[in-house]
Coordinates of C-alpha atoms in Angstrom, one line a residue:
X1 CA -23.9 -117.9 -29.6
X2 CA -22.8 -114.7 -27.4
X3 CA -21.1 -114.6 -24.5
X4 CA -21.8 -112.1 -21.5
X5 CA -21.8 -111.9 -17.6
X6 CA -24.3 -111.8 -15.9
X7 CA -25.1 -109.8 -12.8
X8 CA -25.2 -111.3 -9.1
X9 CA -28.1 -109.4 -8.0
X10 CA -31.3 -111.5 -9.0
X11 CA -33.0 -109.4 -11.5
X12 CA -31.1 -106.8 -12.4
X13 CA -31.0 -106.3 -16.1
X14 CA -27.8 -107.5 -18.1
X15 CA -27.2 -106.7 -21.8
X16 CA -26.4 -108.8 -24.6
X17 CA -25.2 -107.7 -27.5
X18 CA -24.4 -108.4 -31.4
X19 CA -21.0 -106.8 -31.4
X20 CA -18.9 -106.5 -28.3
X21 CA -18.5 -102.9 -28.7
X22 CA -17.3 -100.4 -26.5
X23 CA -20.6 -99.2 -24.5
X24 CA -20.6 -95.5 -26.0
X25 CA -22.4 -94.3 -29.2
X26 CA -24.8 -96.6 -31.3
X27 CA -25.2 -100.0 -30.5
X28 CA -27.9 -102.8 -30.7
X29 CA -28.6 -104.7 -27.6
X30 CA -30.9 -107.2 -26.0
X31 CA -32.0 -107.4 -22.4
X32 CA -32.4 -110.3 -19.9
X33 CA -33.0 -111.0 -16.5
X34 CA -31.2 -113.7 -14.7
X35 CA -33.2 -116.2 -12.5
X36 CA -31.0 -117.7 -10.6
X37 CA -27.2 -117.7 -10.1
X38 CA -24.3 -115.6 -11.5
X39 CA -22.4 -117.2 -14.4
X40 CA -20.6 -116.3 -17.5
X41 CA -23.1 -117.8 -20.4
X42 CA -23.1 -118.8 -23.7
X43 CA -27.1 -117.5 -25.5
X44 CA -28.6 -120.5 -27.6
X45 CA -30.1 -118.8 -31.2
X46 CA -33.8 -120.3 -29.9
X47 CA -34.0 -121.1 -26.6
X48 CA -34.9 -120.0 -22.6
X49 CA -32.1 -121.7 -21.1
X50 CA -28.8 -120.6 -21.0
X51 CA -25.8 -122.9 -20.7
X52 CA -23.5 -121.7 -17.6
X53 CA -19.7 -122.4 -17.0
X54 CA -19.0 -121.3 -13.2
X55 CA -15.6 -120.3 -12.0
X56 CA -14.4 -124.0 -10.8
X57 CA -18.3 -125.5 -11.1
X58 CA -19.6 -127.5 -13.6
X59 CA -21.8 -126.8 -16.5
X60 CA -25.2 -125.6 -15.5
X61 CA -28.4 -124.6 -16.6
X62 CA -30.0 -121.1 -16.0
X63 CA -33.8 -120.0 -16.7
X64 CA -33.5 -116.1 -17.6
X65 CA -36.7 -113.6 -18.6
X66 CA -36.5 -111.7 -21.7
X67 CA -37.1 -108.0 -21.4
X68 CA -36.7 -106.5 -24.5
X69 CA -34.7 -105.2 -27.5
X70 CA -33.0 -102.3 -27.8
X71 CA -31.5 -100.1 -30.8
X72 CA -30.0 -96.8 -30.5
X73 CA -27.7 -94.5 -28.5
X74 CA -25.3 -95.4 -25.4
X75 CA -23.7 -93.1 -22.8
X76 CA -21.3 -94.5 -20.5
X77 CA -23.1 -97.5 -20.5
X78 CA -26.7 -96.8 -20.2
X79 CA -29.1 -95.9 -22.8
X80 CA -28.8 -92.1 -23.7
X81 CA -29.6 -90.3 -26.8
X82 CA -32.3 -91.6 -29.1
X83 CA -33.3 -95.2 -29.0
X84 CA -35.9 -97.8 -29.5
X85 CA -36.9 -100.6 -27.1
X86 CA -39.1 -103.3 -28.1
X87 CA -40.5 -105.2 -25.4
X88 CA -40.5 -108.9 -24.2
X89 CA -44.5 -108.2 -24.0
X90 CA -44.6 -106.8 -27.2
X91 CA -45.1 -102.8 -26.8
X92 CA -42.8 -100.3 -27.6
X93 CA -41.2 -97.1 -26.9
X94 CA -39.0 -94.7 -29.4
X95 CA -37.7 -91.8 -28.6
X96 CA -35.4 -89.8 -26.4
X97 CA -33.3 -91.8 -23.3
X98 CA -31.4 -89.8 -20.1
X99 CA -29.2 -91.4 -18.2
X100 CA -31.2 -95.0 -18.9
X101 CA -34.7 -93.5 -18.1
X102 CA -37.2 -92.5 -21.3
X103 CA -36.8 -88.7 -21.1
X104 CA -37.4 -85.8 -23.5
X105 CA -39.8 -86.5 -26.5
X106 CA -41.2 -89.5 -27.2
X107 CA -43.5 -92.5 -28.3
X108 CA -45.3 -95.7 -26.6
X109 CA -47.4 -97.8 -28.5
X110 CA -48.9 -100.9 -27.3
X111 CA -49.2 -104.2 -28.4
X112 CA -52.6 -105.3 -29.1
X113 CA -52.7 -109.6 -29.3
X114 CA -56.2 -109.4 -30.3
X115 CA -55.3 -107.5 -33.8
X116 CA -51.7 -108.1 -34.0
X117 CA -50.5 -104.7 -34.0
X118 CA -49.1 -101.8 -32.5
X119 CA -51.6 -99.5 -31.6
X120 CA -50.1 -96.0 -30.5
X121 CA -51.1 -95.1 -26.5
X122 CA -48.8 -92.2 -25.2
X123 CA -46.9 -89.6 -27.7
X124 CA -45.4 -86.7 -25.8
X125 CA -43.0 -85.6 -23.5
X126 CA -41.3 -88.1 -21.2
X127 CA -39.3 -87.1 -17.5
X128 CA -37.4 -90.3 -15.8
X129 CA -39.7 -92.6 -17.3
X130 CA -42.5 -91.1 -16.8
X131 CA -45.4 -89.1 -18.6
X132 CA -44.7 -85.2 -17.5
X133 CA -45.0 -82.4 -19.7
X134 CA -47.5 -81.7 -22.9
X135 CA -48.5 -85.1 -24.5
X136 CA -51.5 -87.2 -26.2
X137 CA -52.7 -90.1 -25.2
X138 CA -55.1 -92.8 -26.8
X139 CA -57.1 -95.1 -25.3
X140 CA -58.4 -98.2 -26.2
X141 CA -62.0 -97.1 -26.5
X142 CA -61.2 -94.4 -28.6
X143 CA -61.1 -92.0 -26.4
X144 CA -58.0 -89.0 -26.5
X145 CA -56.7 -86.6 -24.4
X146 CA -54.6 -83.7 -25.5
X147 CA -52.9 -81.9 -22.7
X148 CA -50.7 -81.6 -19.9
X149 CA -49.3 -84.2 -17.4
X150 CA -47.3 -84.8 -14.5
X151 CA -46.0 -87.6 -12.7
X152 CA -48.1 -89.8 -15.3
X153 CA -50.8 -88.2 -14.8
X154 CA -53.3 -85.2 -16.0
X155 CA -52.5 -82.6 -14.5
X156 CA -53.2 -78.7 -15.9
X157 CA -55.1 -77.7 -18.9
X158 CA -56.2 -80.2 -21.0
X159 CA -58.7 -81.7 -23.5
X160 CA -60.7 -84.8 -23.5
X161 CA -62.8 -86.6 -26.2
X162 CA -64.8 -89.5 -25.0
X163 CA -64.9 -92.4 -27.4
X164 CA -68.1 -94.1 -25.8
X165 CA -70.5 -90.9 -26.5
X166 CA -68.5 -88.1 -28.2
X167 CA -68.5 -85.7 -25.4
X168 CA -65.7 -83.5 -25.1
X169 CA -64.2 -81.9 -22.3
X170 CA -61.9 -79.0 -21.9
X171 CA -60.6 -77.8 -19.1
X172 CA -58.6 -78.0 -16.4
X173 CA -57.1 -81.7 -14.5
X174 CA -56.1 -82.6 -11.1
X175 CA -54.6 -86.0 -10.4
X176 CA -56.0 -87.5 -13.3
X177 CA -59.5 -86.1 -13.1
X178 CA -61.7 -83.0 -13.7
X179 CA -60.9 -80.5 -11.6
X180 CA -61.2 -76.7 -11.8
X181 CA -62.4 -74.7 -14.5
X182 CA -63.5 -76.5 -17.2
X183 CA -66.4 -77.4 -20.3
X184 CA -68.2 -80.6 -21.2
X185 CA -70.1 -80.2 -24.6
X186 CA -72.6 -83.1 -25.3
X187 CA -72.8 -84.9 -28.7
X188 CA -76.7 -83.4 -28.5
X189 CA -74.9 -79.4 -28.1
X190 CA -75.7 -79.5 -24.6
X191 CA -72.9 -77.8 -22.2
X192 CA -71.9 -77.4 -18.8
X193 CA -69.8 -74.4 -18.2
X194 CA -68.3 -74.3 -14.9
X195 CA -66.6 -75.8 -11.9
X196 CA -65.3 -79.5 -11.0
X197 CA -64.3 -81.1 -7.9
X198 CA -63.0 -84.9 -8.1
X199 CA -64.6 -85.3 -11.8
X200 CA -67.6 -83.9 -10.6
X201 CA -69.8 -80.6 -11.2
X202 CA -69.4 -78.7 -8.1
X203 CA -69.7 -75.4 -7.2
X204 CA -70.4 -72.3 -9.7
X205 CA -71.9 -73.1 -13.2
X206 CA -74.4 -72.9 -16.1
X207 CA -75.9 -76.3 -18.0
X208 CA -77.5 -74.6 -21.6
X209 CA -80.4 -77.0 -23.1
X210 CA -79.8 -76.9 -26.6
X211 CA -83.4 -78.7 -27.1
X212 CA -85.4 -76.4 -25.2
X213 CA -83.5 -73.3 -25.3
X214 CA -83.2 -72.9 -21.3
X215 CA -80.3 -72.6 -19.0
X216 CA -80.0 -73.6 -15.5
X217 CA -77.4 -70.8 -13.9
X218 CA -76.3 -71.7 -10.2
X219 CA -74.6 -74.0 -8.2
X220 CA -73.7 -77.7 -8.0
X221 CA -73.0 -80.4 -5.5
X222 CA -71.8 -83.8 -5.9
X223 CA -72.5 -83.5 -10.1
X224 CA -76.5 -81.9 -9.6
X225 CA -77.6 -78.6 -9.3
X226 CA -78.3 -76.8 -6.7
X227 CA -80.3 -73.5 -5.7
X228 CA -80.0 -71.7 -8.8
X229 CA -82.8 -69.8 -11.7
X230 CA -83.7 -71.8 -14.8
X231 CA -84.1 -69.4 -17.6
X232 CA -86.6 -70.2 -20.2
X233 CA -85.7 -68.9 -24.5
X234 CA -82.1 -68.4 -23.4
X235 CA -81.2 -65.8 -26.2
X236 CA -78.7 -68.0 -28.0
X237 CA -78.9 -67.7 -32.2
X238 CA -79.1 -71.4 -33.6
X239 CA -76.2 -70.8 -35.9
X240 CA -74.1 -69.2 -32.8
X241 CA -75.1 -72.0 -31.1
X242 CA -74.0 -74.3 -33.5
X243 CA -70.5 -72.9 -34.1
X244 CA -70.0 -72.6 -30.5
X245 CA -71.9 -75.8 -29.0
X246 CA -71.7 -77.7 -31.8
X247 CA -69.1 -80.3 -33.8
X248 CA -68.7 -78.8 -37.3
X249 CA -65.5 -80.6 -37.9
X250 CA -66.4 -83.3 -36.5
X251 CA -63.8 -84.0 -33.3
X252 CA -65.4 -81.4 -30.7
X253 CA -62.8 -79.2 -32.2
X254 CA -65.5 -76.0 -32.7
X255 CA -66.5 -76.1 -29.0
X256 CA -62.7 -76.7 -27.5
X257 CA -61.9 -73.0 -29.4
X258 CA -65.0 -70.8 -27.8
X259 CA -64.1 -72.6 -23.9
X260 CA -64.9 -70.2 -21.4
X261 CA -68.1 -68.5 -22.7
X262 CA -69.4 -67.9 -19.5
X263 CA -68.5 -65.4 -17.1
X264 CA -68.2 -67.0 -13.6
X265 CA -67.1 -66.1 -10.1
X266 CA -63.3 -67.1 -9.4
X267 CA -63.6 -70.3 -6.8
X268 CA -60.7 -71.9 -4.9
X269 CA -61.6 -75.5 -2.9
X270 CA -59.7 -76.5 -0.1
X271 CA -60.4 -79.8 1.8
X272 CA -60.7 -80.3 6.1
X273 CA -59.8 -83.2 7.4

């Protein structure tokens, strides 16, 4: 068993640890949340209960909720350095701590109950806890983006390759969707070159039909064109159009490197309330 104290406030975190060290430099250490009252408890090997001696009061018994594990680096006692935490759930996170918060570089998997497995969802750059700064993440479907974030979300230049249809987009994000500049290439090597608005086509852009050679050139609303020309036996060589429309490594990697074919008008969006 191991003796700590835990806190008065009612879920605030309070460590355990293997060695009663001095709260600087390595150290192993697991987290719990107290439930109920303040006490100074002695932790069972197996169990959710706690026994609890109170000053003056007799013995008690106090639920507490595991948090998670944690291995690494301590700065005046709070995580700092580089450090892994493990969970109650399951997922974890390595990498780089400030001041307690996951900051700097570093990795989040999740755990997936289904498989029984980690399955990696965010590697990158972390700032107080949050996603913020150039970073990958996976999703479930199989999807990826590659890019920039802030505030846990995309934000900036970045690329995304759909899982459900192999579509890939590069471009430029606003609060975690399309917006700006940007490219979707279609499995089939049809593209959109242009302007997004809320995850939607809008404004300024040019659709080329790989199938029957023509390109729409105009503008869009709402995702769907709008008063523009349709131009029949677009002059577009197969083979150009397959090194710079197509997926000859096999990731959407080919069309990411030729973004911005297109020459289009410079457009700004601002919204009236």
């Amino acid at each position: 068993m191991h003796t700590a104290r835990l806190s008065s406030n009612t879920g605030t975190p309070s460590r355990l640890s293997e060695k009663l060290a001095n709260r600087n430099g390595p150290r192993h250490s697991v987290y719990w949340v107290q439930t109920k009252k303040a006490s100074d408890m002695r932790l069972p090997t197996h169990s959710n209960v706690l026994d609890a001696t109170n000053m003056g009061d007799a013995s008690a018994k106090v639920e507490y909720t595991l948090v998670g594990k944690y291995t690494g680096d301590w700065k005046d006692g709070v995580k700092h350095g580089y450090g892994v935490l493990i969970y109650a759930n399951g997922n974890k996170y390595e990498g780089e701590w400030v001041e307690g918060k996951r900051e700097g570089k570093g990795v989040y998997w999740i755990h997936d109950k289904k498989h029984k497995k980690l399955r990696k969802q965010f590697a990158g750059d972390w700032q107080r806890d949050q996603r913020h700064g150039l970073g990958t993440f996976f999703h479930e479907d199989g999807s990826r983006y590659e890019g920039f974030w802030a505030n846990n979300k995309r934000e900036g230049d970045g690329r995304m390759l759909y899982g459900s249809d192999r579509s890939v987009y590069e471009g430029q994000w606003s609060g975690n969707v399309r917006s700006g500049r940007g490219t979707l290439t279609l499995v089939n090597g049809d593209i959109y070159d242009g302007y997004w608005l809320n995850d939607k086509k809008e404004g300024p852009g040019r659709f080329y039909y790989k199938a029957t050679r023509k390109m729409y050139e105009g503008e869009w609303v709402d995702g769907a064109p709008k008063c523009g020309t349709y131009h029949d036996n677009y002059d577009h060589d197969d083979d150009d159009a397959r090194h710079a429309f197509g997926d000859d490594d096999g990731d959407g990697s080919s069309a990411l490197r030729r973004h911005h074919r297109f020459e289009l008008p410079e457009v700004s969006f601002s919204l009236e309330w």
